Amino acid sequence: MTLQQLEYIVAVDTYRHFSRAAEACGVTQPTLSLQVIKLEEELGLPIFDRKANPLRPTVAGELLLKQASAAVRMTRQIKETALKVLNQNQGEVYLGMSSSVAPYLLPPLVQYMRKSCPDVEIHCLESNRSELLGKLRRGEIDMAVMPDYNDASDLLAIPLYTENIIAYLPPLHPFLSMEEVPVSLLKNEHVWGYYEMRKIIADSVEEEVIINETEFENGSLFTLVALSEANGGIMVAPQTIIDVMRLERYTNLRPLVDPVPQRHIQLYIRQDYVMEQMLNVVGQAVCQVVPEPMLDEHLRKFGIRL
């Protein structure tokens, strides 16, 4: 049994396709398939059900893959630790980001990291929170930037920044005459937006806020803008939408007040993650692209300490 064989079966499990797994590993499909077969012969049992469509692990394979993933992850961490000792900003980082954060933070963050740390290879994944948490726990990504839900006590959460939640009002909405919209007025409105932001608003007032029955955990906020314009109702969004909102819609944005609803963005890692310097590469990039008043004070002054 070799580490390379373990990397191959983890790749097959990730892509559920031998050709795509081979491409991701930088080898030919026959080479990868042969090594998987050799490992199965050594173990005396099949790891994958090749008759299934799509391909999937066997029951025994599921157990083996959990250990293989842990072994591959630990090997990567050993390499990262060596880089840390050498004090070099190089290596790979697998960064996940929730869809309610990525449109605003990910493009400038990647741009800054490519310029300031050209030897760091960045792999990015935009997805919903549940998928990111699963991949983080399985070691398929190193870190994830997401809003704080207080539902990941098994992970380490590093505060990055806090931002206000604001409202987008469709054309001709009566609230357009206001400079600020009290949150309490939303109790008579349909509210479009990601579940996490609507929940923050509902929790910020004593009176129950009527929210739209349609749930959103992924996808473009501009789809929600279109839904608001077509169906009426207010769309709630993070204040960073201002940076990417087209000019003709900019005047439809209003701050929410009494109280000002906010969400906290955190960087999540596993308890066993040791690459402090790589965390600080990402942390420094966040400090460069997020307005200073929004940044966590500890991150801004001291960086990240494990």
PDB file of C-alpha atoms in Angstrom:
ATOM      1  CA  MET A   1       0.000   0.000   0.000  1.00  0.00           C
ATOM      2  CA  THR A   2       1.386   3.381  -1.000  1.00  0.00           C
ATOM      3  CA  LEU A   3       0.398   6.956  -0.301  1.00  0.00           C
ATOM      4  CA  GLN A   4      -0.058   7.448  -4.025  1.00  0.00           C
ATOM      5  CA  GLN A   5      -2.633   4.667  -4.125  1.00  0.00           C
ATOM      6  CA  LEU A   6      -4.501   6.306  -1.258  1.00  0.00           C
ATOM      7  CA  GLU A   7      -4.441   9.634  -3.116  1.00  0.00           C
ATOM      8  CA  TYR A   8      -5.868   7.884  -6.182  1.00  0.00           C
ATOM      9  CA  ILE A   9      -8.813   6.268  -4.385  1.00  0.00           C
ATOM     10  CA  VAL A  10      -9.602   9.551  -2.613  1.00  0.00           C
ATOM     11  CA  ALA A  11      -9.632  11.272  -6.018  1.00  0.00           C
ATOM     12  CA  VAL A  12     -11.919   8.606  -7.491  1.00  0.00           C
ATOM     13  CA  ASP A  13     -14.271   9.028  -4.541  1.00  0.00           C
ATOM     14  CA  THR A  14     -14.230  12.818  -4.978  1.00  0.00           C
ATOM     15  CA  TYR A  15     -14.938  12.818  -8.723  1.00  0.00           C
ATOM     16  CA  ARG A  16     -16.849   9.492  -8.908  1.00  0.00           C
ATOM     17  CA  HIS A  17     -15.217   9.006 -12.302  1.00  0.00           C
ATOM     18  CA  PHE A  18     -11.893   7.345 -13.152  1.00  0.00           C
ATOM     19  CA  SER A  19     -11.024   9.632 -16.075  1.00  0.00           C
ATOM     20  CA  ARG A  20     -11.664  12.853 -14.147  1.00  0.00           C
ATOM     21  CA  ALA A  21      -9.820  11.504 -11.117  1.00  0.00           C
ATOM     22  CA  ALA A  22      -6.820  10.624 -13.286  1.00  0.00           C
ATOM     23  CA  GLU A  23      -6.845  14.095 -14.830  1.00  0.00           C
ATOM     24  CA  ALA A  24      -6.938  15.693 -11.378  1.00  0.00           C
ATOM     25  CA  CYS A  25      -3.998  13.526 -10.259  1.00  0.00           C
ATOM     26  CA  GLY A  26      -1.998  14.287 -13.394  1.00  0.00           C
ATOM     27  CA  VAL A  27      -1.776  10.665 -14.590  1.00  0.00           C
ATOM     28  CA  THR A  28      -3.377   8.572 -17.310  1.00  0.00           C
ATOM     29  CA  GLN A  29      -6.543   6.657 -16.559  1.00  0.00           C
ATOM     30  CA  PRO A  30      -4.899   3.225 -17.099  1.00  0.00           C
ATOM     31  CA  THR A  31      -2.175   4.144 -14.593  1.00  0.00           C
ATOM     32  CA  LEU A  32      -4.676   5.236 -11.971  1.00  0.00           C
ATOM     33  CA  SER A  33      -7.004   2.283 -12.588  1.00  0.00           C
ATOM     34  CA  LEU A  34      -4.128  -0.204 -12.310  1.00  0.00           C
ATOM     35  CA  GLN A  35      -3.016   1.225  -8.974  1.00  0.00           C
ATOM     36  CA  VAL A  36      -6.575   1.118  -7.617  1.00  0.00           C
ATOM     37  CA  ILE A  37      -6.902  -2.533  -8.706  1.00  0.00           C
ATOM     38  CA  LYS A  38      -3.552  -3.386  -7.075  1.00  0.00           C
ATOM     39  CA  LEU A  39      -4.700  -1.824  -3.816  1.00  0.00           C
ATOM     40  CA  GLU A  40      -8.004  -3.716  -3.955  1.00  0.00           C
ATOM     41  CA  GLU A  41      -6.121  -6.965  -4.562  1.00  0.00           C
ATOM     42  CA  GLU A  42      -3.775  -6.255  -1.647  1.00  0.00           C
ATOM     43  CA  LEU A  43      -6.713  -5.544   0.672  1.00  0.00           C
ATOM     44  CA  GLY A  44      -8.742  -8.453  -0.649  1.00  0.00           C
ATOM     45  CA  LEU A  45     -11.940  -6.490  -1.279  1.00  0.00           C
ATOM     46  CA  PRO A  46     -13.407  -4.064  -3.833  1.00  0.00           C
ATOM     47  CA  ILE A  47     -13.313  -0.384  -2.890  1.00  0.00           C
ATOM     48  CA  PHE A  48     -15.651   0.816  -5.653  1.00  0.00           C
ATOM     49  CA  ASP A  49     -18.812  -0.596  -7.175  1.00  0.00           C
ATOM     50  CA  ARG A  50     -17.976  -0.260 -10.856  1.00  0.00           C
ATOM     51  CA  LYS A  51     -21.431  -1.437 -11.949  1.00  0.00           C
ATOM     52  CA  ALA A  52     -23.126   1.484 -10.251  1.00  0.00           C
ATOM     53  CA  ASN A  53     -23.996   4.547 -12.297  1.00  0.00           C
ATOM     54  CA  PRO A  54     -22.622   6.868 -11.192  1.00  0.00           C
ATOM     55  CA  LEU A  55     -19.645   5.078  -9.681  1.00  0.00           C
ATOM     56  CA  ARG A  56     -19.773   4.786  -5.892  1.00  0.00           C
ATOM     57  CA  PRO A  57     -17.804   3.161  -3.072  1.00  0.00           C
ATOM     58  CA  THR A  58     -18.778  -0.219  -1.674  1.00  0.00           C
ATOM     59  CA  VAL A  59     -19.836  -0.433   1.965  1.00  0.00           C
ATOM     60  CA  ALA A  60     -16.332  -1.562   2.894  1.00  0.00           C
ATOM     61  CA  GLY A  61     -14.886   1.084   0.600  1.00  0.00           C
ATOM     62  CA  GLU A  62     -16.700   3.834   2.516  1.00  0.00           C
ATOM     63  CA  LEU A  63     -14.865   2.813   5.692  1.00  0.00           C
ATOM     64  CA  LEU A  64     -11.516   2.590   3.947  1.00  0.00           C
ATOM     65  CA  LEU A  65     -11.946   5.942   2.233  1.00  0.00           C
ATOM     66  CA  LYS A  66     -12.457   7.734   5.546  1.00  0.00           C
ATOM     67  CA  GLN A  67      -9.076   6.467   6.726  1.00  0.00           C
ATOM     68  CA  ALA A  68      -7.449   7.121   3.357  1.00  0.00           C
ATOM     69  CA  SER A  69      -8.695  10.722   3.377  1.00  0.00           C
ATOM     70  CA  ALA A  70      -7.300  11.212   6.873  1.00  0.00           C
ATOM     71  CA  ALA A  71      -3.933   9.768   5.815  1.00  0.00           C
ATOM     72  CA  VAL A  72      -3.719  11.980   2.720  1.00  0.00           C
ATOM     73  CA  ARG A  73      -4.721  15.040   4.749  1.00  0.00           C
ATOM     74  CA  MET A  74      -2.105  14.284   7.423  1.00  0.00           C
ATOM     75  CA  THR A  75       0.591  13.922   4.772  1.00  0.00           C
ATOM     76  CA  ARG A  76      -0.300  17.318   3.340  1.00  0.00           C
ATOM     77  CA  GLN A  77      -0.141  18.825   6.816  1.00  0.00           C
ATOM     78  CA  ILE A  78       3.337  17.381   7.371  1.00  0.00           C
ATOM     79  CA  LYS A  79       4.485  19.098   4.178  1.00  0.00           C
ATOM     80  CA  GLU A  80       2.789  22.328   5.254  1.00  0.00           C
ATOM     81  CA  THR A  81       4.499  22.157   8.632  1.00  0.00           C
ATOM     82  CA  ALA A  82       7.862  21.856   6.913  1.00  0.00           C
ATOM     83  CA  LEU A  83       7.065  24.963   4.866  1.00  0.00           C
ATOM     84  CA  LYS A  84       6.060  26.750   8.040  1.00  0.00           C
ATOM     85  CA  VAL A  85       9.426  25.936   9.620  1.00  0.00           C
ATOM     86  CA  LEU A  86      11.149  27.286   6.529  1.00  0.00           C
ATOM     87  CA  ASN A  87       8.990  30.442   6.845  1.00  0.00           C
ATOM     88  CA  GLN A  88       8.019  30.434   3.191  1.00  0.00           C
ATOM     89  CA  ASN A  89       4.790  31.700   1.709  1.00  0.00           C
ATOM     90  CA  GLN A  90       4.358  28.862  -0.706  1.00  0.00           C
ATOM     91  CA  GLY A  91       2.314  25.725  -1.149  1.00  0.00           C
ATOM     92  CA  GLU A  92      -1.357  25.077  -1.816  1.00  0.00           C
ATOM     93  CA  VAL A  93      -4.498  26.281  -0.106  1.00  0.00           C
ATOM     94  CA  TYR A  94      -7.956  24.852  -0.718  1.00  0.00           C
ATOM     95  CA  LEU A  95     -10.320  27.691   0.129  1.00  0.00           C
ATOM     96  CA  GLY A  96     -14.091  27.373   0.324  1.00  0.00           C
ATOM     97  CA  MET A  97     -16.442  30.336   0.463  1.00  0.00           C
ATOM     98  CA  SER A  98     -20.201  30.557   0.869  1.00  0.00           C
ATOM     99  CA  SER A  99     -22.236  31.915  -2.012  1.00  0.00           C
ATOM    100  CA  SER A 100     -23.467  34.848   0.058  1.00  0.00           C
ATOM    101  CA  VAL A 101     -19.859  35.998   0.557  1.00  0.00           C
ATOM    102  CA  ALA A 102     -17.951  34.893  -2.551  1.00  0.00           C
ATOM    103  CA  PRO A 103     -19.233  37.407  -5.172  1.00  0.00           C
ATOM    104  CA  TYR A 104     -17.713  40.317  -3.249  1.00  0.00           C
ATOM    105  CA  LEU A 105     -14.797  38.857  -1.328  1.00  0.00           C
ATOM    106  CA  LEU A 106     -13.396  36.117  -3.549  1.00  0.00           C
ATOM    107  CA  PRO A 107     -12.386  38.076  -6.714  1.00  0.00           C
ATOM    108  CA  PRO A 108     -10.341  40.800  -4.949  1.00  0.00           C
ATOM    109  CA  LEU A 109      -8.981  38.297  -2.401  1.00  0.00           C
ATOM    110  CA  VAL A 110      -7.635  35.989  -5.129  1.00  0.00           C
ATOM    111  CA  GLN A 111      -6.250  38.993  -7.020  1.00  0.00           C
ATOM    112  CA  TYR A 112      -4.395  40.197  -3.916  1.00  0.00           C
ATOM    113  CA  MET A 113      -3.051  36.735  -3.065  1.00  0.00           C
ATOM    114  CA  ARG A 114      -1.784  36.125  -6.604  1.00  0.00           C
ATOM    115  CA  LYS A 115       0.135  39.401  -6.522  1.00  0.00           C
ATOM    116  CA  SER A 116       1.460  39.265  -2.960  1.00  0.00           C
ATOM    117  CA  CYS A 117       2.022  35.490  -2.672  1.00  0.00           C
ATOM    118  CA  PRO A 118       2.699  34.190  -6.195  1.00  0.00           C
ATOM    119  CA  ASP A 119       4.048  30.880  -4.847  1.00  0.00           C
ATOM    120  CA  VAL A 120       0.760  30.024  -3.151  1.00  0.00           C
ATOM    121  CA  GLU A 121      -1.472  27.951  -5.409  1.00  0.00           C
ATOM    122  CA  ILE A 122      -5.110  28.784  -4.649  1.00  0.00           C
ATOM    123  CA  HIS A 123      -7.935  26.295  -5.198  1.00  0.00           C
ATOM    124  CA  CYS A 124     -11.356  27.920  -4.707  1.00  0.00           C
ATOM    125  CA  LEU A 125     -14.778  26.430  -4.125  1.00  0.00           C
ATOM    126  CA  GLU A 126     -17.999  28.439  -3.893  1.00  0.00           C
ATOM    127  CA  SER A 127     -20.897  26.527  -2.388  1.00  0.00           C
ATOM    128  CA  ASN A 128     -23.540  26.492   0.322  1.00  0.00           C
ATOM    129  CA  ARG A 129     -22.710  26.189   3.985  1.00  0.00           C
ATOM    130  CA  SER A 130     -23.668  22.541   4.482  1.00  0.00           C
ATOM    131  CA  GLU A 131     -21.480  21.357   1.594  1.00  0.00           C
ATOM    132  CA  LEU A 132     -18.536  23.489   2.743  1.00  0.00           C
ATOM    133  CA  LEU A 133     -18.768  22.155   6.294  1.00  0.00           C
ATOM    134  CA  GLY A 134     -18.848  18.594   4.987  1.00  0.00           C
ATOM    135  CA  LYS A 135     -15.818  19.091   2.768  1.00  0.00           C
ATOM    136  CA  LEU A 136     -13.950  20.856   5.565  1.00  0.00           C
ATOM    137  CA  ARG A 137     -14.627  18.034   8.014  1.00  0.00           C
ATOM    138  CA  ARG A 138     -13.541  15.441   5.433  1.00  0.00           C
ATOM    139  CA  GLY A 139     -10.346  17.348   4.708  1.00  0.00           C
ATOM    140  CA  GLU A 140     -11.251  18.120   1.092  1.00  0.00           C
ATOM    141  CA  ILE A 141     -10.698  21.848   1.720  1.00  0.00           C
ATOM    142  CA  ASP A 142      -8.361  23.562   4.197  1.00  0.00           C
ATOM    143  CA  MET A 143     -10.527  26.463   5.281  1.00  0.00           C
ATOM    144  CA  ALA A 144     -13.895  28.036   4.592  1.00  0.00           C
ATOM    145  CA  VAL A 145     -15.143  31.615   4.823  1.00  0.00           C
ATOM    146  CA  MET A 146     -18.788  31.669   5.927  1.00  0.00           C
ATOM    147  CA  PRO A 147     -21.263  33.543   8.103  1.00  0.00           C
ATOM    148  CA  ASP A 148     -21.392  32.488  11.737  1.00  0.00           C
ATOM    149  CA  TYR A 149     -24.309  30.138  12.462  1.00  0.00           C
ATOM    150  CA  ASN A 150     -22.996  28.804  15.791  1.00  0.00           C
ATOM    151  CA  ASP A 151     -23.431  25.252  14.496  1.00  0.00           C
ATOM    152  CA  ALA A 152     -19.834  24.114  14.026  1.00  0.00           C
ATOM    153  CA  SER A 153     -18.415  23.670  17.516  1.00  0.00           C
ATOM    154  CA  ASP A 154     -16.104  20.900  16.302  1.00  0.00           C
ATOM    155  CA  LEU A 155     -14.243  23.417  14.117  1.00  0.00           C
ATOM    156  CA  LEU A 156     -12.134  26.456  14.936  1.00  0.00           C
ATOM    157  CA  ALA A 157     -13.779  29.755  13.963  1.00  0.00           C
ATOM    158  CA  ILE A 158     -11.601  32.825  13.400  1.00  0.00           C
ATOM    159  CA  PRO A 159     -13.512  36.156  13.214  1.00  0.00           C
ATOM    160  CA  LEU A 160     -12.780  38.118  10.043  1.00  0.00           C
ATOM    161  CA  TYR A 161     -15.277  40.964   9.761  1.00  0.00           C
ATOM    162  CA  THR A 162     -18.775  42.164  10.548  1.00  0.00           C
ATOM    163  CA  GLU A 163     -21.089  43.754   8.014  1.00  0.00           C
ATOM    164  CA  ASN A 164     -24.532  45.299   8.056  1.00  0.00           C
ATOM    165  CA  ILE A 165     -27.464  43.771   6.242  1.00  0.00           C
ATOM    166  CA  ILE A 166     -29.213  46.232   3.954  1.00  0.00           C
ATOM    167  CA  ALA A 167     -32.357  46.231   1.825  1.00  0.00           C
ATOM    168  CA  TYR A 168     -32.875  46.331  -1.926  1.00  0.00           C
ATOM    169  CA  LEU A 169     -36.253  47.870  -2.801  1.00  0.00           C
ATOM    170  CA  PRO A 170     -37.844  47.117  -6.177  1.00  0.00           C
ATOM    171  CA  PRO A 171     -38.911  50.080  -8.351  1.00  0.00           C
ATOM    172  CA  LEU A 172     -41.987  51.979  -7.116  1.00  0.00           C
ATOM    173  CA  HIS A 173     -41.789  50.444  -3.666  1.00  0.00           C
ATOM    174  CA  PRO A 174     -43.227  52.930  -1.111  1.00  0.00           C
ATOM    175  CA  PHE A 175     -40.161  52.595   1.134  1.00  0.00           C
ATOM    176  CA  LEU A 176     -38.045  54.258  -1.577  1.00  0.00           C
ATOM    177  CA  SER A 177     -39.152  57.585  -0.121  1.00  0.00           C
ATOM    178  CA  MET A 178     -37.296  56.721   3.102  1.00  0.00           C
ATOM    179  CA  GLU A 179     -33.584  57.234   3.702  1.00  0.00           C
ATOM    180  CA  GLU A 180     -33.568  54.353   6.209  1.00  0.00           C
ATOM    181  CA  VAL A 181     -35.968  51.440   6.681  1.00  0.00           C
ATOM    182  CA  PRO A 182     -36.843  50.332  10.237  1.00  0.00           C
ATOM    183  CA  VAL A 183     -36.592  46.559  10.504  1.00  0.00           C
ATOM    184  CA  SER A 184     -40.006  46.415  12.170  1.00  0.00           C
ATOM    185  CA  LEU A 185     -41.644  47.454   8.891  1.00  0.00           C
ATOM    186  CA  LEU A 186     -40.543  44.195   7.311  1.00  0.00           C
ATOM    187  CA  LYS A 187     -43.156  42.304   9.311  1.00  0.00           C
ATOM    188  CA  ASN A 188     -45.698  43.316   6.667  1.00  0.00           C
ATOM    189  CA  GLU A 189     -43.450  42.456   3.729  1.00  0.00           C
ATOM    190  CA  HIS A 190     -42.292  39.437   1.823  1.00  0.00           C
ATOM    191  CA  VAL A 191     -38.544  39.256   2.340  1.00  0.00           C
ATOM    192  CA  TRP A 192     -36.299  37.692  -0.291  1.00  0.00           C
ATOM    193  CA  GLY A 193     -32.791  36.611   0.617  1.00  0.00           C
ATOM    194  CA  TYR A 194     -30.617  33.815   1.895  1.00  0.00           C
ATOM    195  CA  TYR A 195     -31.987  32.007   4.912  1.00  0.00           C
ATOM    196  CA  GLU A 196     -29.125  33.153   7.152  1.00  0.00           C
ATOM    197  CA  MET A 197     -29.816  36.839   6.531  1.00  0.00           C
ATOM    198  CA  ARG A 198     -33.574  36.550   6.873  1.00  0.00           C
ATOM    199  CA  LYS A 199     -33.108  34.701  10.164  1.00  0.00           C
ATOM    200  CA  ILE A 200     -30.823  37.466  11.478  1.00  0.00           C
ATOM    201  CA  ILE A 201     -33.514  40.032  10.683  1.00  0.00           C
ATOM    202  CA  ALA A 202     -36.245  37.923  12.268  1.00  0.00           C
ATOM    203  CA  ASP A 203     -34.119  37.498  15.397  1.00  0.00           C
ATOM    204  CA  SER A 204     -33.265  41.195  15.613  1.00  0.00           C
ATOM    205  CA  VAL A 205     -36.817  42.303  16.430  1.00  0.00           C
ATOM    206  CA  GLU A 206     -39.283  41.056  19.013  1.00  0.00           C
ATOM    207  CA  GLU A 207     -42.140  40.952  16.524  1.00  0.00           C
ATOM    208  CA  GLU A 208     -42.141  38.102  14.052  1.00  0.00           C
ATOM    209  CA  VAL A 209     -41.038  39.110  10.559  1.00  0.00           C
ATOM    210  CA  ILE A 210     -43.076  37.648   7.718  1.00  0.00           C
ATOM    211  CA  ILE A 211     -40.645  36.019   5.326  1.00  0.00           C
ATOM    212  CA  ASN A 212     -41.073  34.522   1.884  1.00  0.00           C
ATOM    213  CA  GLU A 213     -41.678  30.796   1.888  1.00  0.00           C
ATOM    214  CA  THR A 214     -39.021  30.148  -0.779  1.00  0.00           C
ATOM    215  CA  GLU A 215     -35.676  29.119   0.741  1.00  0.00           C
ATOM    216  CA  PHE A 216     -32.302  30.088  -0.727  1.00  0.00           C
ATOM    217  CA  GLU A 217     -28.930  28.780   0.434  1.00  0.00           C
ATOM    218  CA  ASN A 218     -26.963  29.067  -2.780  1.00  0.00           C
ATOM    219  CA  GLY A 219     -26.834  30.967  -6.049  1.00  0.00           C
ATOM    220  CA  SER A 220     -26.590  34.570  -7.151  1.00  0.00           C
ATOM    221  CA  LEU A 221     -27.909  37.461  -5.094  1.00  0.00           C
ATOM    222  CA  PHE A 222     -28.790  39.103  -8.390  1.00  0.00           C
ATOM    223  CA  THR A 223     -31.296  36.296  -8.950  1.00  0.00           C
ATOM    224  CA  LEU A 224     -32.916  37.475  -5.725  1.00  0.00           C
ATOM    225  CA  VAL A 225     -32.882  41.053  -7.011  1.00  0.00           C
ATOM    226  CA  ALA A 226     -34.735  39.863 -10.120  1.00  0.00           C
ATOM    227  CA  LEU A 227     -37.215  37.899  -8.008  1.00  0.00           C
ATOM    228  CA  SER A 228     -37.888  40.979  -5.901  1.00  0.00           C
ATOM    229  CA  GLU A 229     -38.477  43.124  -8.964  1.00  0.00           C
ATOM    230  CA  ALA A 230     -40.759  40.554 -10.598  1.00  0.00           C
ATOM    231  CA  ASN A 231     -42.743  39.523  -7.526  1.00  0.00           C
ATOM    232  CA  GLY A 232     -42.566  42.464  -5.164  1.00  0.00           C
ATOM    233  CA  GLY A 233     -41.174  42.371  -1.674  1.00  0.00           C
ATOM    234  CA  ILE A 234     -37.854  43.463  -0.214  1.00  0.00           C
ATOM    235  CA  MET A 235     -34.557  41.713  -0.861  1.00  0.00           C
ATOM    236  CA  VAL A 236     -32.074  41.702   2.034  1.00  0.00           C
ATOM    237  CA  ALA A 237     -28.368  41.532   1.261  1.00  0.00           C
ATOM    238  CA  PRO A 238     -24.962  42.115   2.818  1.00  0.00           C
ATOM    239  CA  GLN A 239     -23.679  45.671   2.552  1.00  0.00           C
ATOM    240  CA  THR A 240     -20.829  44.449   0.338  1.00  0.00           C
ATOM    241  CA  ILE A 241     -23.393  44.157  -2.460  1.00  0.00           C
ATOM    242  CA  ILE A 242     -22.795  47.908  -2.891  1.00  0.00           C
ATOM    243  CA  ASP A 243     -19.384  47.169  -4.427  1.00  0.00           C
ATOM    244  CA  VAL A 244     -20.839  45.089  -7.250  1.00  0.00           C
ATOM    245  CA  MET A 245     -24.318  46.572  -7.682  1.00  0.00           C
ATOM    246  CA  ARG A 246     -24.892  48.132 -11.076  1.00  0.00           C
ATOM    247  CA  LEU A 247     -25.302  51.895 -11.019  1.00  0.00           C
ATOM    248  CA  GLU A 248     -28.941  51.926 -12.116  1.00  0.00           C
ATOM    249  CA  ARG A 249     -29.897  49.788  -9.097  1.00  0.00           C
ATOM    250  CA  TYR A 250     -27.629  51.478  -6.578  1.00  0.00           C
ATOM    251  CA  THR A 251     -30.272  54.076  -5.680  1.00  0.00           C
ATOM    252  CA  ASN A 252     -32.673  51.285  -4.655  1.00  0.00           C
ATOM    253  CA  LEU A 253     -30.494  50.274  -1.692  1.00  0.00           C
ATOM    254  CA  ARG A 254     -31.454  51.383   1.816  1.00  0.00           C
ATOM    255  CA  PRO A 255     -29.872  50.772   5.243  1.00  0.00           C
ATOM    256  CA  LEU A 256     -31.933  48.838   7.774  1.00  0.00           C
ATOM    257  CA  VAL A 257     -32.159  50.340  11.266  1.00  0.00           C
ATOM    258  CA  ASP A 258     -33.712  50.013  14.732  1.00  0.00           C
ATOM    259  CA  PRO A 259     -31.761  47.806  15.223  1.00  0.00           C
ATOM    260  CA  VAL A 260     -29.115  47.542  12.484  1.00  0.00           C
ATOM    261  CA  PRO A 261     -28.997  43.827  11.562  1.00  0.00           C
ATOM    262  CA  GLN A 262     -25.475  42.476  11.162  1.00  0.00           C
ATOM    263  CA  ARG A 263     -23.783  39.248  10.245  1.00  0.00           C
ATOM    264  CA  HIS A 264     -20.362  38.011  11.315  1.00  0.00           C
ATOM    265  CA  ILE A 265     -18.043  36.422   8.752  1.00  0.00           C
ATOM    266  CA  GLN A 266     -15.619  33.831  10.066  1.00  0.00           C
ATOM    267  CA  LEU A 267     -12.780  31.691   8.751  1.00  0.00           C
ATOM    268  CA  TYR A 268     -13.375  28.056   9.709  1.00  0.00           C
ATOM    269  CA  ILE A 269     -10.641  25.418   9.970  1.00  0.00           C
ATOM    270  CA  ARG A 270     -10.348  21.941  11.456  1.00  0.00           C
ATOM    271  CA  GLN A 271      -8.940  21.549  14.948  1.00  0.00           C
ATOM    272  CA  ASP A 272      -5.889  19.737  13.534  1.00  0.00           C
ATOM    273  CA  TYR A 273      -4.953  22.377  10.947  1.00  0.00           C
ATOM    274  CA  VAL A 274      -1.427  23.617  11.693  1.00  0.00           C
ATOM    275  CA  MET A 275      -0.465  25.920   8.807  1.00  0.00           C
ATOM    276  CA  GLU A 276      -0.658  29.218  10.699  1.00  0.00           C
ATOM    277  CA  GLN A 277       1.285  31.109   8.063  1.00  0.00           C
ATOM    278  CA  MET A 278      -1.140  30.076   5.314  1.00  0.00           C
ATOM    279  CA  LEU A 279      -4.010  31.292   7.484  1.00  0.00           C
ATOM    280  CA  ASN A 280      -2.268  34.630   7.788  1.00  0.00           C
ATOM    281  CA  VAL A 281      -1.795  34.817   4.021  1.00  0.00           C
ATOM    282  CA  VAL A 282      -5.595  34.602   3.706  1.00  0.00           C
ATOM    283  CA  GLY A 283      -6.116  36.868   6.726  1.00  0.00           C
ATOM    284  CA  GLN A 284      -3.827  39.548   5.297  1.00  0.00           C
ATOM    285  CA  ALA A 285      -5.672  39.364   1.988  1.00  0.00           C
ATOM    286  CA  VAL A 286      -8.989  39.891   3.807  1.00  0.00           C
ATOM    287  CA  CYS A 287      -7.510  42.909   5.599  1.00  0.00           C
ATOM    288  CA  GLN A 288      -6.564  44.404   2.235  1.00  0.00           C
ATOM    289  CA  VAL A 289      -9.935  43.980   0.520  1.00  0.00           C
ATOM    290  CA  VAL A 290     -12.430  44.524   3.372  1.00  0.00           C
ATOM    291  CA  PRO A 291     -12.957  48.117   4.622  1.00  0.00           C
ATOM    292  CA  GLU A 292     -11.047  48.639   7.865  1.00  0.00           C
ATOM    293  CA  PRO A 293     -14.081  49.606  10.017  1.00  0.00           C
ATOM    294  CA  MET A 294     -15.623  46.207   9.249  1.00  0.00           C
ATOM    295  CA  LEU A 295     -12.540  44.156  10.190  1.00  0.00           C
ATOM    296  CA  ASP A 296     -12.226  42.218  13.408  1.00  0.00           C
ATOM    297  CA  GLU A 297      -9.944  44.268  15.637  1.00  0.00           C
ATOM    298  CA  HIS A 298      -7.811  41.327  16.711  1.00  0.00           C
ATOM    299  CA  LEU A 299      -7.261  40.203  13.118  1.00  0.00           C
ATOM    300  CA  ARG A 300      -6.307  43.729  12.061  1.00  0.00           C
ATOM    301  CA  LYS A 301      -3.841  44.263  14.924  1.00  0.00           C
ATOM    302  CA  PHE A 302      -2.359  40.840  15.582  1.00  0.00           C
ATOM    303  CA  GLY A 303      -3.159  38.509  12.695  1.00  0.00           C
ATOM    304  CA  ILE A 304      -4.035  34.872  13.323  1.00  0.00           C
ATOM    305  CA  ARG A 305      -2.459  32.805  16.103  1.00  0.00           C
ATOM    306  CA  LEU A 306      -3.185  29.097  16.514  1.00  0.00           C
TER     307      LEU A 306
END
